Short mmCIF file of C-alpha atoms and ligand atoms in Angstrom, two decimals:
data_model
loop_
_atom_site.label_atom_id
_atom_site.label_comp_id
_atom_site.label_asym_id
_atom_site.label_seq_id
_atom_site.Cartn_x
_atom_site.Cartn_y
_atom_site.Cartn_z
CA UNK A 25 9.17 12.29 35.81
CA UNK A 26 11.21 11.68 38.96
CA UNK A 27 12.40 14.65 41.18
CA UNK A 28 15.29 12.46 42.26
CA UNK A 29 17.48 9.63 41.45
CA UNK A 30 16.02 6.06 42.50
CA UNK A 31 16.60 2.63 41.91
CA UNK A 32 15.20 0.94 38.88
CA UNK A 33 12.44 -0.32 40.81
CA UNK A 34 11.56 2.96 42.25
CA UNK A 35 13.60 3.21 45.67
CA UNK A 36 15.15 6.74 46.37
CA UNK A 37 18.91 6.67 46.19
CA UNK A 38 20.89 7.44 49.22
CA UNK A 39 23.43 8.76 47.74
CA UNK A 40 24.69 9.05 44.04
CA UNK A 41 28.40 8.33 44.63
CA UNK A 42 28.79 6.48 47.91
CA UNK A 43 28.52 2.89 48.69
CA UNK A 44 27.37 1.64 52.39
CA UNK A 45 30.49 0.33 54.35
CA UNK A 46 31.44 -0.76 57.47
CA UNK A 47 34.45 1.69 58.26
CA UNK A 48 36.81 2.16 61.08
CA UNK A 49 37.68 5.95 61.29
CA UNK A 50 38.26 7.42 58.14
CA UNK A 51 40.22 4.58 56.12
CA UNK A 52 38.70 1.85 53.99
CA UNK A 53 35.73 -0.29 55.05
CA UNK A 54 33.66 -3.50 53.77
CA UNK A 55 31.04 -2.93 51.42
CA UNK A 56 27.83 -4.92 52.29
CA UNK A 57 25.75 -7.08 50.24
CA UNK A 58 22.67 -5.27 51.66
CA UNK A 59 23.64 -2.28 49.30
CA UNK A 60 21.45 -3.03 46.80
CA UNK A 61 22.17 0.36 45.20
CA UNK A 62 25.96 -0.82 44.92
CA UNK A 63 25.32 -4.38 43.51
CA UNK A 64 22.29 -3.10 40.82
CA UNK A 65 25.12 -0.23 39.45
CA UNK A 66 28.09 -2.96 39.28
CA UNK A 67 25.75 -5.64 37.66
CA UNK A 68 24.12 -3.51 35.29
CA UNK A 69 27.50 -1.87 34.22
CA UNK A 70 28.69 -5.51 33.59
CA UNK A 71 25.86 -6.04 31.28
CA UNK A 72 25.37 -2.97 29.40
CA UNK A 73 26.51 -3.96 25.96
CA UNK A 74 24.73 -5.98 23.72
CA UNK A 75 26.23 -7.97 20.93
CA UNK A 76 27.43 -5.64 17.90
CA UNK A 77 26.33 -6.41 14.34
CA UNK A 78 28.29 -9.30 12.87
CA UNK A 79 28.79 -6.84 10.13
CA UNK A 80 28.36 -3.11 9.77
CA UNK A 81 29.27 -2.22 13.24
CA UNK A 82 30.38 0.96 13.17
CA UNK A 83 27.61 3.86 12.35
CA UNK A 84 26.25 7.17 12.26
CA UNK A 85 22.55 7.70 12.35
CA UNK A 86 20.23 10.15 12.01
CA UNK A 87 16.33 10.81 11.10
CA UNK A 88 14.47 13.41 8.52
CA UNK A 89 11.85 12.94 5.92
CA UNK A 90 10.94 11.35 2.68
CA UNK A 91 8.94 13.35 0.44
CA UNK A 92 7.25 11.99 -3.13
CA UNK A 93 8.56 14.63 -5.79
CA UNK A 94 7.00 12.87 -9.05
CA UNK A 95 3.58 10.89 -9.76
CA UNK A 96 4.80 7.26 -9.58
CA UNK A 97 0.88 5.76 -9.44
CA UNK A 98 1.62 4.06 -12.83
CA UNK A 99 4.34 1.71 -11.31
CA UNK A 100 3.17 1.31 -7.66
CA UNK A 101 0.32 1.29 -5.39
CA UNK A 102 2.69 1.96 -2.02
CA UNK A 103 0.47 3.94 -0.18
CA UNK A 104 3.60 6.07 0.85
CA UNK A 105 4.13 7.23 -2.75
CA UNK A 106 0.69 7.45 -3.64
CA UNK A 107 0.56 11.58 -3.80
CA UNK A 108 3.39 14.36 -4.87
CA UNK A 109 4.21 15.91 -1.65
CA UNK A 110 3.55 13.11 0.74
CA UNK A 111 6.11 12.84 3.41
CA UNK A 112 7.08 9.75 5.60
CA UNK A 113 9.53 9.92 8.82
CA UNK A 114 12.89 8.36 7.93
CA UNK A 115 15.33 6.77 10.15
CA UNK A 116 18.74 6.43 8.37
CA UNK A 117 21.83 4.07 9.66
CA UNK A 118 25.01 4.23 7.75
CA UNK A 119 27.80 2.14 8.55
CA UNK A 120 31.07 0.57 7.19
CA UNK A 121 31.18 -3.18 6.87
CA UNK A 122 33.86 -5.11 8.14
CA UNK A 123 35.40 -3.45 11.15
CA UNK A 124 34.25 -3.27 14.82
CA UNK A 125 32.01 -0.71 16.56
CA UNK A 126 35.08 1.25 17.57
CA UNK A 127 37.14 1.41 14.33
CA UNK A 128 38.20 4.23 12.31
CA UNK A 129 35.27 5.19 9.55
CA UNK A 130 37.69 6.26 7.10
CA UNK A 131 39.23 2.90 6.25
CA UNK A 132 38.83 1.41 2.68
CA UNK A 133 35.38 -0.39 2.80
CA UNK A 134 31.96 -0.68 1.27
CA UNK A 135 29.21 1.85 3.23
CA UNK A 136 25.98 0.31 4.13
CA UNK A 137 22.99 2.11 3.87
CA UNK A 138 20.06 1.42 6.56
CA UNK A 139 16.70 3.26 5.75
CA UNK A 140 13.48 2.75 7.69
CA UNK A 141 10.35 4.74 6.39
CA UNK A 142 7.64 4.40 8.96
CA UNK A 143 4.91 4.60 6.50
CA UNK A 144 0.91 4.91 6.68
CA UNK A 145 0.95 1.11 5.87
CA UNK A 146 3.85 -0.25 7.90
CA UNK A 147 7.64 0.05 8.16
CA UNK A 148 9.67 -0.22 4.78
CA UNK A 149 13.27 -0.77 5.36
CA UNK A 150 15.71 -0.21 2.48
CA UNK A 151 18.73 -2.10 3.49
CA UNK A 152 21.27 -0.57 0.86
CA UNK A 153 25.07 -0.15 0.01
CA UNK A 154 27.07 3.03 -1.41
CA UNK A 155 27.78 0.74 -4.62
CA UNK A 156 25.33 -0.67 -7.34
CA UNK A 157 26.82 -4.00 -7.22
CA UNK A 158 27.84 -6.40 -4.87
CA UNK A 159 30.79 -9.19 -4.37
CA UNK A 160 28.68 -12.53 -4.94
CA UNK A 161 25.56 -13.53 -6.34
CA UNK A 162 25.43 -17.20 -4.34
CA UNK A 163 24.34 -16.41 -0.62
CA UNK A 164 26.03 -19.02 0.96
CA UNK A 165 29.18 -17.33 0.16
CA UNK A 166 28.61 -14.18 2.38
CA UNK A 167 29.74 -15.52 5.80
CA UNK A 168 33.31 -16.40 3.73
CA UNK A 169 33.37 -13.11 2.18
CA UNK A 170 33.19 -11.22 5.42
CA UNK A 171 35.80 -13.38 7.19
CA UNK A 172 38.18 -12.88 4.45
CA UNK A 173 37.73 -8.99 4.96
CA UNK A 174 38.10 -9.27 8.86
CA UNK A 175 40.74 -10.44 10.87
CA UNK A 176 42.85 -13.44 10.23
CA UNK A 177 41.81 -16.39 13.01
CA UNK A 178 45.84 -16.66 14.38
CA UNK A 179 47.42 -12.88 14.00
CA UNK A 180 43.69 -11.36 14.98
CA UNK A 181 44.81 -8.66 12.36
CA UNK A 182 43.22 -8.15 8.77
CA UNK A 183 44.96 -10.30 6.10
CA UNK A 184 45.53 -9.21 2.79
CA UNK A 185 46.40 -12.79 1.74
CA UNK A 186 42.77 -13.90 2.87
CA UNK A 187 41.67 -10.98 1.34
CA UNK A 188 43.01 -11.76 -2.23
CA UNK A 189 42.50 -15.47 -1.70
CA UNK A 190 38.91 -15.04 -1.35
CA UNK A 191 38.62 -12.60 -4.59
CA UNK A 192 40.78 -14.91 -6.59
CA UNK A 193 38.31 -17.66 -6.19
CA UNK A 194 35.26 -15.84 -6.23
CA UNK A 195 35.99 -13.52 -9.59
CA UNK A 196 32.43 -12.70 -10.07
CA UNK A 197 33.10 -9.97 -7.51
CA UNK A 198 35.44 -8.06 -9.86
CA UNK A 199 33.09 -5.25 -10.65
CA UNK A 200 32.27 -4.62 -6.90
CA UNK A 201 36.10 -4.69 -6.51
CA UNK A 202 36.80 -2.09 -9.00
CA UNK A 203 34.29 0.14 -6.82
CA UNK A 204 36.22 -0.53 -3.72
CA UNK A 205 39.46 0.35 -4.77
CA UNK A 206 38.23 3.19 -6.78
CA UNK A 207 38.10 6.90 -4.78
CA UNK A 208 34.50 5.55 -3.68
CA UNK A 209 35.81 3.43 -1.21
CA UNK A 210 36.93 6.27 1.02
CA UNK A 211 33.95 8.80 1.07
CA UNK A 212 34.84 12.36 1.96
CA UNK A 213 31.75 12.30 4.02
CA UNK A 214 28.55 10.48 4.28
CA UNK A 215 26.68 13.26 3.22
CA UNK A 216 28.70 13.43 -0.51
CA UNK A 217 27.56 9.73 -0.85
CA UNK A 218 24.98 7.87 -3.06
CA UNK A 219 23.23 4.40 -2.03
CA UNK A 220 21.92 1.93 -4.06
CA UNK A 221 19.48 -0.96 -3.87
CA UNK A 222 21.80 -3.29 -6.15
CA UNK A 223 19.04 -5.82 -5.86
CA UNK A 224 16.29 -5.92 -8.54
CA UNK A 225 12.99 -5.15 -6.65
CA UNK A 226 9.63 -5.39 -7.44
CA UNK A 227 7.09 -2.30 -7.73
CA UNK A 228 3.48 -3.79 -7.60
CA UNK A 229 0.06 -2.81 -8.14
CA UNK A 230 -3.12 -4.02 -6.43
CA UNK A 231 -3.97 -6.07 -9.35
CA UNK A 232 -0.59 -8.34 -8.54
CA UNK A 233 1.24 -7.09 -11.84
CA UNK A 234 4.48 -5.78 -11.03
CA UNK A 235 7.38 -3.65 -12.69
CA UNK A 236 11.58 -4.63 -11.98
CA UNK A 237 13.02 -1.90 -10.35
CA UNK A 238 16.41 -0.95 -8.96
CA UNK A 239 16.48 2.13 -6.55
CA UNK A 240 19.42 5.01 -6.66
CA UNK A 241 19.44 7.46 -4.01
CA UNK A 242 22.13 9.89 -5.00
CA UNK A 243 23.57 13.16 -2.98
CA UNK A 244 22.47 16.54 -3.99
CA UNK A 245 25.64 17.62 -2.85
CA UNK A 246 27.84 15.83 -5.39
CA UNK A 247 30.06 12.74 -4.64
CA UNK A 248 32.95 13.71 -2.53
CA UNK A 249 36.16 11.24 -1.89
CA UNK A 250 39.16 11.31 0.06
CA UNK A 251 42.60 10.35 -1.40
CA UNK A 252 44.41 7.01 0.25
CA UNK A 253 46.72 9.13 1.90
CA UNK A 254 44.14 11.68 3.62
CA UNK A 255 41.81 8.71 4.74
CA UNK A 256 44.78 7.22 6.23
CA UNK A 257 45.68 10.27 7.97
CA UNK A 258 42.26 11.25 9.29
CA UNK A 259 41.97 7.30 10.23
CA UNK A 260 44.91 8.30 12.76
CA UNK A 261 43.63 11.77 13.70
CA UNK A 262 39.66 11.25 14.17
CA UNK A 263 38.46 7.73 13.78
CA UNK A 264 35.05 9.26 14.10
CA UNK A 265 35.39 11.47 11.42
CA UNK A 266 32.40 10.86 9.19
CA UNK A 267 30.39 10.47 12.15
CA UNK A 268 31.09 13.47 13.81
CA UNK A 269 30.88 15.56 10.21
CA UNK A 270 27.13 13.94 9.82
CA UNK A 271 26.11 15.04 13.47
CA UNK A 272 27.89 18.42 13.14
CA UNK A 273 26.01 19.17 10.15
CA UNK A 274 22.56 17.94 10.98
CA UNK A 275 23.02 20.01 14.14
CA UNK A 276 23.95 23.36 12.85
CA UNK A 277 21.06 23.02 10.42
CA UNK A 278 23.21 21.93 7.06
CA UNK A 279 20.49 19.36 6.60
CA UNK A 280 21.96 17.11 3.64
CA UNK A 281 19.64 15.97 0.85
CA UNK A 282 19.22 13.23 -1.59
CA UNK A 283 16.99 12.59 -4.67
CA UNK A 284 15.93 9.41 -4.94
CA UNK A 285 15.06 7.67 -8.36
CA UNK A 286 14.16 4.29 -9.90
CA UNK A 287 15.43 2.33 -13.41
CA UNK A 288 12.20 0.59 -14.49
CA UNK A 289 12.01 -2.63 -16.31
CA UNK A 290 9.05 -4.43 -17.80
CA UNK A 291 8.67 -8.16 -16.73
CA UNK A 292 8.99 -9.01 -20.60
CA UNK A 293 11.97 -6.86 -21.19
CA UNK A 294 13.72 -8.68 -18.32
CA UNK A 295 13.20 -12.17 -19.98
CA UNK A 296 15.40 -10.92 -22.98
CA UNK A 297 17.92 -8.43 -21.47
CA UNK A 298 21.80 -9.12 -21.99
CA UNK A 299 21.99 -8.99 -18.09
CA UNK A 300 20.39 -11.68 -15.90
CA UNK A 301 18.51 -9.04 -13.53
CA UNK A 302 18.79 -11.50 -10.52
CA UNK A 303 22.52 -11.36 -10.69
CA UNK A 304 23.65 -8.43 -8.21
CA UNK A 305 27.39 -8.21 -9.56
CA UNK A 306 25.58 -6.47 -12.61
CA UNK A 307 24.07 -2.75 -13.06
CA UNK A 308 21.61 -2.06 -15.36
CA UNK A 309 23.23 0.58 -17.58
CA UNK A 310 21.43 4.32 -17.82
CA UNK A 311 21.13 4.12 -21.32
CA UNK A 312 19.39 1.16 -21.54
CA UNK A 313 16.92 2.09 -18.38
CA UNK A 314 17.31 5.98 -17.44
CA UNK A 315 17.03 7.20 -13.79
CA UNK A 316 13.33 8.36 -13.06
CA UNK A 317 13.04 10.37 -10.26
CA UNK A 318 10.34 9.70 -7.28
CA UNK A 319 11.12 11.47 -4.20
CA UNK A 320 13.67 13.38 -2.27
CA UNK A 321 15.30 12.44 1.40
CA UNK A 322 15.79 14.98 4.06
CA UNK A 323 18.12 14.40 7.16
CA UNK A 324 16.86 17.23 9.84
CA UNK A 325 17.51 15.63 13.42
CA UNK A 326 19.91 13.95 15.32
CA UNK A 327 19.19 10.99 17.58
CA UNK A 328 18.55 11.96 21.16
CA UNK A 329 20.49 8.68 22.23
CA UNK A 330 22.18 6.68 20.42
CA UNK A 331 21.88 3.05 21.77
CA UNK A 332 17.73 3.34 21.86
CA UNK A 333 17.59 4.89 18.50
CA UNK A 334 20.42 3.68 16.23
CA UNK A 335 22.11 0.24 17.80
CA UNK A 336 18.90 -1.04 18.77
CA UNK A 337 17.63 -0.37 15.31
CA UNK A 338 16.79 -3.41 13.18
CA UNK A 339 16.77 -3.27 9.37
CA UNK A 340 15.59 -6.03 7.04
CA UNK A 341 15.14 -6.37 3.21
CA UNK A 342 11.92 -8.57 4.36
CA UNK A 343 10.64 -5.80 6.18
CA UNK A 344 8.04 -4.27 3.14
CA UNK A 345 4.91 -2.66 2.47
CA UNK A 346 2.15 -2.98 -0.14
CA UNK A 347 3.35 -2.02 -3.76
CA UNK A 348 6.99 -3.14 -2.81
CA UNK A 349 8.05 -6.92 -3.32
CA UNK A 350 11.03 -9.01 -3.42
CA UNK A 351 12.66 -10.28 -6.56
CA UNK A 352 13.85 -13.89 -7.43
CA UNK A 353 17.36 -12.78 -6.67
CA UNK A 354 18.69 -15.42 -4.42
CA UNK A 355 21.10 -12.84 -2.66
CA UNK A 356 17.82 -10.96 -1.60
CA UNK A 357 15.71 -13.82 -0.69
CA UNK A 358 18.73 -15.25 2.01
CA UNK A 359 18.86 -11.84 3.44
CA UNK A 360 15.28 -11.67 3.78
CA UNK A 361 16.04 -14.51 6.41
CA UNK A 362 19.37 -13.62 7.74
CA UNK A 363 18.27 -10.20 9.14
CA UNK A 364 15.05 -10.64 11.28
CA UNK A 365 17.17 -13.63 12.64
CA UNK A 366 20.29 -11.56 13.45
CA UNK A 367 17.75 -9.38 15.27
CA UNK A 368 16.08 -11.98 17.32
CA UNK A 369 19.69 -12.84 18.37
CA UNK A 370 21.35 -9.26 18.61
CA UNK A 371 18.05 -7.91 20.48
CA UNK A 372 15.71 -10.54 21.38
CA UNK A 373 12.68 -12.08 20.08
CA UNK A 374 10.28 -8.87 20.71
CA UNK A 375 12.85 -6.67 18.94
CA UNK A 376 10.07 -5.15 16.72
CA UNK A 377 8.64 -3.48 19.99
CA UNK A 378 11.20 -1.45 20.69
CA UNK A 379 10.52 2.21 20.29
CA UNK A 380 13.05 2.62 17.08
CA UNK A 381 11.67 -0.17 15.45
CA UNK A 382 7.87 0.18 16.23
CA UNK A 383 5.49 0.77 13.03
CA UNK A 384 3.94 4.27 13.26
CA UNK A 385 0.60 2.45 12.08
CA UNK A 386 -1.62 0.13 13.71
CA UNK A 387 0.13 -3.33 14.32
CA UNK A 388 -2.23 -6.18 14.87
CA UNK A 389 -0.20 -9.45 15.07
CA UNK A 390 -1.93 -11.73 18.03
CA UNK A 391 -0.24 -15.02 16.50
CA UNK A 392 3.16 -13.58 17.79
CA UNK A 393 2.89 -13.46 21.24
CA UNK A 394 4.71 -13.61 24.53
CA UNK A 395 8.54 -14.43 24.58
CA UNK A 396 11.27 -12.83 26.69
CA UNK A 397 10.71 -9.05 27.31
CA UNK A 398 7.52 -8.42 25.99
CA UNK A 399 6.57 -5.07 27.11
CA UNK A 400 3.68 -4.75 24.73
CA UNK A 401 0.09 -5.29 26.26
CA UNK A 402 0.40 -8.71 24.29
CA UNK A 403 -3.14 -8.72 22.92
CA UNK A 404 -5.19 -8.73 26.02
CA UNK A 405 -7.25 -11.87 25.96
CA UNK A 406 -7.83 -11.69 22.02
CA UNK A 407 -7.44 -15.32 20.34
CA UNK A 408 -4.05 -16.27 20.05
CA UNK A 409 -4.74 -19.30 17.66
CA UNK A 410 -6.56 -18.97 14.13
CA UNK A 411 -10.09 -20.22 14.83
CA UNK A 412 -14.05 -19.72 13.63
CA UNK A 413 -16.02 -18.17 15.78
CA UNK A 414 -14.03 -16.15 18.54
CA UNK A 415 -13.54 -12.56 17.55
CA UNK A 416 -10.60 -10.21 18.63
CA UNK A 417 -11.88 -7.55 20.74
CA UNK A 418 -9.14 -5.12 19.85
CA UNK A 419 -10.40 -3.75 16.30
CA UNK A 420 -13.90 -4.29 14.60
CA UNK A 421 -13.45 -7.70 12.87
CA UNK A 422 -14.81 -8.52 9.05
CA UNK A 423 -18.18 -9.96 8.67
CA UNK A 424 -16.64 -13.04 7.99
CA UNK A 425 -13.64 -15.01 9.60
CA UNK A 426 -12.17 -14.17 13.09
CA UNK A 427 -10.12 -11.19 11.34
CA UNK A 428 -9.30 -9.08 8.83
CA UNK A 429 -7.27 -10.02 5.98
CA UNK A 430 -5.41 -7.47 3.41
CA UNK A 431 -3.84 -9.12 0.67
CA UNK A 432 -0.52 -7.93 -0.70
CA UNK A 433 0.12 -10.90 -2.96
CA UNK A 434 2.23 -10.57 -5.82
CA UNK A 435 2.98 -12.51 -8.94
CA UNK A 436 6.09 -14.75 -9.35
CA UNK A 437 7.91 -14.81 -12.02
CA UNK A 438 7.05 -17.95 -14.84
CA UNK A 439 10.58 -17.90 -15.98
CA UNK A 440 12.71 -17.86 -12.65
CA UNK A 441 14.21 -21.55 -13.01
CA UNK A 442 16.00 -20.95 -15.65
CA UNK A 443 17.46 -17.69 -14.91
CA UNK A 444 18.83 -18.85 -11.66
CA UNK A 445 20.17 -21.76 -12.96
CA UNK A 446 23.57 -20.21 -14.14
CA UNK A 447 23.91 -18.01 -10.90
CA UNK A 448 27.41 -19.67 -9.92
CA UNK A 449 29.36 -19.99 -13.38
CA UNK A 450 31.94 -17.42 -14.30
CA UNK A 451 32.09 -16.00 -17.90
CA UNK A 452 33.95 -13.42 -20.08
CA UNK A 453 30.43 -11.43 -19.35
CA UNK A 454 31.55 -11.11 -15.64
CA UNK A 455 34.61 -8.54 -16.57
CA UNK A 456 32.95 -6.64 -19.00
CA UNK A 457 31.22 -3.99 -16.89
CA UNK A 458 34.42 -4.12 -14.73
CA UNK A 459 36.01 -2.91 -17.67
CA UNK A 460 33.30 -0.18 -18.79
CA UNK A 461 33.96 1.20 -14.91
CA UNK A 462 37.92 1.15 -15.33
CA UNK A 463 37.05 3.08 -18.50
CA UNK A 464 34.91 5.60 -16.57
CA UNK A 465 37.73 6.17 -13.91
CA UNK A 466 39.61 7.11 -16.98
CA UNK A 467 37.88 10.21 -17.67
CA UNK A 468 38.71 11.83 -14.25
CA UNK A 469 42.10 13.06 -14.10
CA UNK A 470 44.41 10.97 -11.98
CA UNK A 471 41.55 8.35 -11.08
CA UNK A 472 42.99 5.30 -12.66
CA UNK A 473 46.29 6.14 -11.03
CA UNK A 474 44.98 6.26 -7.51
CA UNK A 475 42.92 3.37 -8.35
CA UNK A 476 46.44 1.24 -9.06
CA UNK A 477 47.92 2.87 -6.06
CA UNK A 478 45.47 1.73 -3.94
CA UNK A 479 45.68 -1.88 -5.14
CA UNK A 480 49.24 -2.12 -5.03
CA UNK A 481 49.15 -0.61 -1.71
CA UNK A 482 46.78 -3.40 -0.41
CA UNK A 483 48.36 -6.05 -2.61
CA UNK A 484 51.78 -5.51 -0.94
CA UNK A 485 50.66 -7.18 2.11
CA UNK A 486 50.18 -10.91 0.27
CA UNK A 487 53.39 -12.68 1.08
CA UNK A 488 52.35 -15.40 -1.34
CA UNK A 489 53.78 -14.68 -4.48
CA UNK A 490 51.80 -17.17 -6.19
CA UNK A 491 48.79 -15.51 -5.22
CA UNK A 492 49.93 -12.12 -6.08
CA UNK A 493 50.21 -13.75 -9.61
CA UNK A 494 46.78 -14.63 -9.50
CA UNK A 495 45.61 -11.28 -8.41
CA UNK A 496 47.71 -9.59 -11.52
CA UNK A 497 45.94 -12.40 -13.63
CA UNK A 498 42.17 -11.29 -12.34
CA UNK A 499 42.91 -8.29 -12.99
CA UNK A 500 44.23 -8.74 -16.75
CA UNK A 501 40.40 -9.88 -17.51
CA UNK A 502 39.43 -6.26 -16.97
CA UNK A 503 42.41 -4.63 -18.54
CA UNK A 504 45.56 -6.01 -19.51
CA UNK A 505 47.26 -2.95 -19.00
CA UNK A 506 45.77 -2.30 -15.79
CA UNK A 507 47.03 -5.65 -14.85
CA UNK A 508 50.70 -4.98 -15.81
CA UNK A 509 50.68 -1.51 -14.34
CA UNK A 510 49.43 -3.30 -10.79
CA UNK A 511 52.25 -5.87 -11.04
CA UNK A 512 54.94 -2.70 -11.63
CA UNK A 513 53.76 -0.70 -8.73
CA UNK A 514 53.33 -3.80 -6.42
CA UNK A 515 56.61 -5.27 -6.98
CA UNK A 516 58.31 -2.15 -6.97
CA UNK A 517 56.88 -1.37 -3.31
CA UNK A 518 58.14 -4.89 -2.28
CA UNK A 519 61.81 -4.89 -3.78
C1 HEM B 615 23.86 -12.86 1.56
C2 HEM B 615 24.04 -11.90 1.40
C3 HEM B 615 23.60 -11.03 2.83
C4 HEM B 615 23.82 -11.18 4.49
C5 HEM B 615 23.43 -13.04 4.47
C6 HEM B 615 23.81 -10.56 5.16
C7 HEM B 615 23.63 -10.26 6.31
C8 HEM B 615 23.75 -9.34 7.23
C9 HEM B 615 23.79 -9.20 8.58
C10 HEM B 615 23.45 -10.86 9.66
C11 HEM B 615 23.57 -8.06 9.10
C12 HEM B 615 23.89 -7.63 10.41
C13 HEM B 615 21.96 -7.48 10.93
C14 HEM B 615 21.98 -7.01 12.62
O1 HEM B 615 22.81 -7.40 13.32
O2 HEM B 615 21.05 -6.24 12.58
C15 HEM B 615 23.78 -7.32 8.08
C16 HEM B 615 23.87 -5.77 7.97
C17 HEM B 615 23.73 -4.82 6.80
N1 HEM B 615 23.69 -5.11 5.45
FE1 HEM B 615 23.90 -7.33 4.94
N2 HEM B 615 23.81 -9.26 4.10
C18 HEM B 615 24.20 -9.55 2.98
C19 HEM B 615 24.25 -8.73 1.82
C20 HEM B 615 24.12 -7.58 1.85
C21 HEM B 615 24.15 -6.64 0.49
C22 HEM B 615 23.79 -7.01 -0.65
C23 HEM B 615 23.73 -5.08 1.34
C24 HEM B 615 23.28 -4.34 0.45
C25 HEM B 615 22.77 -3.96 -0.86
C26 HEM B 615 23.64 -5.35 2.51
C27 HEM B 615 23.84 -4.46 3.52
C28 HEM B 615 23.68 -4.24 4.88
C29 HEM B 615 23.56 -3.24 5.42
C30 HEM B 615 23.09 -1.32 5.21
C31 HEM B 615 23.75 -3.58 6.91
C32 HEM B 615 23.41 -2.68 7.93
C33 HEM B 615 22.05 -2.72 8.73
C34 HEM B 615 22.10 -1.98 10.12
O3 HEM B 615 22.27 -0.34 9.68
O4 HEM B 615 21.63 -2.21 10.98
N3 HEM B 615 23.91 -6.57 3.25
N4 HEM B 615 24.03 -7.96 6.94
#
């Protein structure tokens, strides 16, 4: 611990707040190129931003623990789940999706849920959303989807025309649109919000067998949302309302708690099930696959430094541990490439060495060496190639080969080719779950009316009447009455 301020290389500061100047009397002077402190101070300031995330830039974060509450050894061999009461440290980052880092966090948007579990067999990232479904089921549409929700290339403001143009052209997202324009599109606090894997994952056993699962994380505080009017008002008064609420709650000991559940499906059931389980625009109704609790999540510690702990955190669906494996969902498969790729761009090739991303279990990865900003011991003189005789010195090697290998392989679906072949076609089935959700909204007083108001308020930004008519047509496949009411409300607000 230093007893005084120093330059980054250790030389003591001459002064905190004065540059070296050649002066004439007490007036202004000439600064000198030899003032390393001044130059370093200015040069580092100019470089203190890193690229913000291309999506999910605005966020809150916190630490906590995941605790196993129920035995689940019959469905997974994951070590962090292998004993009731076992606890694992967790980092959680909750974000909006479309707007930038400085944007208002009560705007209507899907909310991201990125959770890193520092397990005893490596890190596990659960990169979820607060909605159980997604807008697309073909990953090639992801950049278009997000650009249509962001700023118009000419006006530089969000544009309802391009938003609805995308969604009319890609109607498989109607189920997610129903969630987005319901009250859940504007959570009242991040503590009162659920999260869902959306994708089907696999829980696996050591013999290579598996079950399909969807993961649900449900707040013990109950879901609470804002109305559109309140959300808009708060966005003006305190754009960091949700971030501040989470920070203050943790700081004052009001630790938020969520229950963690899985829906479990046998591979044989998946082949016969009505819905393609690799299509993330669909849920598995709870009546078919009830929730089964596996654990509990508590947030109990704020980050000490937002940049090092949260901004430098990198999450990826590909960061997995034995006992959990990806399914053949094409969106999940594409995400497993996209996130590490984004992290290498945003944080650099050695991003896994940053303290917030480093596993708490032992890591031995000597075939991934060197690179910019490598601040590890870089495996010393251990072999940097896969050979036959030379042995690593950093751990005791197995009796044959030049290193230990722990198999984490899981069987692949045999029927996968068939299931994926109809991924991009639209059919009436794509509207069934959206219609069911519309009926669910009808069970809560005023929710359907608020939904119509939320859509109409957004839709009146569409300047092309042909596009508005296409949107009414889109909603007519959900419910004819809904479409008519949206049309009346929208056109009335325009006249
Ligand atoms: C093809 C589909 C998708 C692609 C290509 C994609 C890509 C990305 C990229 C590039 C980032 C920024 C990562 C970074 O800079 O560190 C990101 C962030 C994120 N995505 Fe996706 N995404 C997709 C779908 C989804 C889905 C379906 C979900 C949820 C179920 C999701 C949840 C998130 C979350 C929570 C974050 C923020 C992660 C963080 O806090 O660092 N994304 N996504």
